[in-house]
Amino acid sequence: MALSIRQKRVNGVEGYFGFIIGSQTVTPDLGIGNIDIWTKPLSTPNCSAFVFLNFGTSTPTKVSVKLSELGLQGRNGYKIYEVFSNIPFPKIYYLNSTFESNVNPSGVFFGKAIAL
């Protein structure tokens, strides 16, 4: 199940957005060029969701981040799933591993990391 997210303007700042998850307003955890990276621990133990949001409009953007940059802390590795298809990536990722995804213009990658 995906997170319920609705978009809203944060503090009235033009072009800057936050999201409402439950009753919490959240803002991006990281920003890399035209990519915002959002992370959120899930209610399932040892499980977090993350989103790469591409504000670009011309070409896909390759996003590369270490799992530690996503705020993950599990030392035994993670299995990462693409949320919409629920298909796992074929390898185990560790905190110093780099996860990469190409994100289409005005698109998202929605992932879930489950600690092993």
PDB file of N, CA and C in Angstrom, residues 79-90 112:
ATOM      1  N   LYS A  79      16.449  -4.746   1.441  1.00  0.00           N
ATOM      2  CA  LYS A  79      15.850  -5.111   0.164  1.00  0.00           C
ATOM      3  C   LYS A  79      15.023  -3.900  -0.253  1.00  0.00           C
ATOM      4  N   ILE A  80      15.181  -3.458  -1.488  1.00  0.00           N
ATOM      5  CA  ILE A  80      14.458  -2.283  -1.975  1.00  0.00           C
ATOM      6  C   ILE A  80      13.444  -2.711  -3.019  1.00  0.00           C
ATOM      7  N   TYR A  81      12.233  -2.177  -2.879  1.00  0.00           N
ATOM      8  CA  TYR A  81      11.120  -2.472  -3.785  1.00  0.00           C
ATOM      9  C   TYR A  81      10.662  -1.193  -4.463  1.00  0.00           C
ATOM     10  N   GLU A  82      10.250  -1.306  -5.718  1.00  0.00           N
ATOM     11  CA  GLU A  82       9.537  -0.228  -6.392  1.00  0.00           C
ATOM     12  C   GLU A  82       8.094  -0.374  -5.942  1.00  0.00           C
ATOM     13  N   VAL A  83       7.530   0.640  -5.309  1.00  0.00           N
ATOM     14  CA  VAL A  83       6.248   0.519  -4.617  1.00  0.00           C
ATOM     15  C   VAL A  83       5.090   0.163  -5.544  1.00  0.00           C
ATOM     16  N   PHE A  84       4.983   0.818  -6.690  1.00  0.00           N
ATOM     17  CA  PHE A  84       3.802   0.611  -7.524  1.00  0.00           C
ATOM     18  C   PHE A  84       3.737  -0.792  -8.111  1.00  0.00           C
ATOM     19  N   SER A  85       4.888  -1.385  -8.445  1.00  0.00           N
ATOM     20  CA  SER A  85       4.896  -2.744  -9.000  1.00  0.00           C
ATOM     21  C   SER A  85       5.153  -3.796  -7.930  1.00  0.00           C
ATOM     22  N   ASN A  86       5.654  -3.377  -6.762  1.00  0.00           N
ATOM     23  CA  ASN A  86       6.047  -4.257  -5.667  1.00  0.00           C
ATOM     24  C   ASN A  86       7.118  -5.259  -6.106  1.00  0.00           C
ATOM     25  N   ILE A  87       7.930  -4.857  -7.080  1.00  0.00           N
ATOM     26  CA  ILE A  87       9.007  -5.707  -7.572  1.00  0.00           C
ATOM     27  C   ILE A  87      10.300  -5.319  -6.861  1.00  0.00           C
ATOM     28  N   PRO A  88      11.004  -6.317  -6.275  1.00  0.00           N
ATOM     29  CA  PRO A  88      12.254  -6.002  -5.591  1.00  0.00           C
ATOM     30  C   PRO A  88      13.404  -5.820  -6.580  1.00  0.00           C
ATOM     31  N   PHE A  89      14.348  -4.972  -6.215  1.00  0.00           N
ATOM     32  CA  PHE A  89      15.590  -4.888  -6.969  1.00  0.00           C
ATOM     33  C   PHE A  89      16.407  -6.129  -6.616  1.00  0.00           C
ATOM     34  N   PRO A  90      17.226  -6.638  -7.548  1.00  0.00           N
ATOM     35  CA  PRO A  90      17.830  -7.956  -7.369  1.00  0.00           C
ATOM     36  C   PRO A  90      18.965  -8.053  -6.362  1.00  0.00           C
ATOM     37  N   LYS A 112      10.549   1.506  -1.451  1.00  0.00           N
ATOM     38  CA  LYS A 112      10.367   1.045  -0.073  1.00  0.00           C
ATOM     39  C   LYS A 112      11.595   0.218   0.280  1.00  0.00           C
TER      40      LYS A 112
END
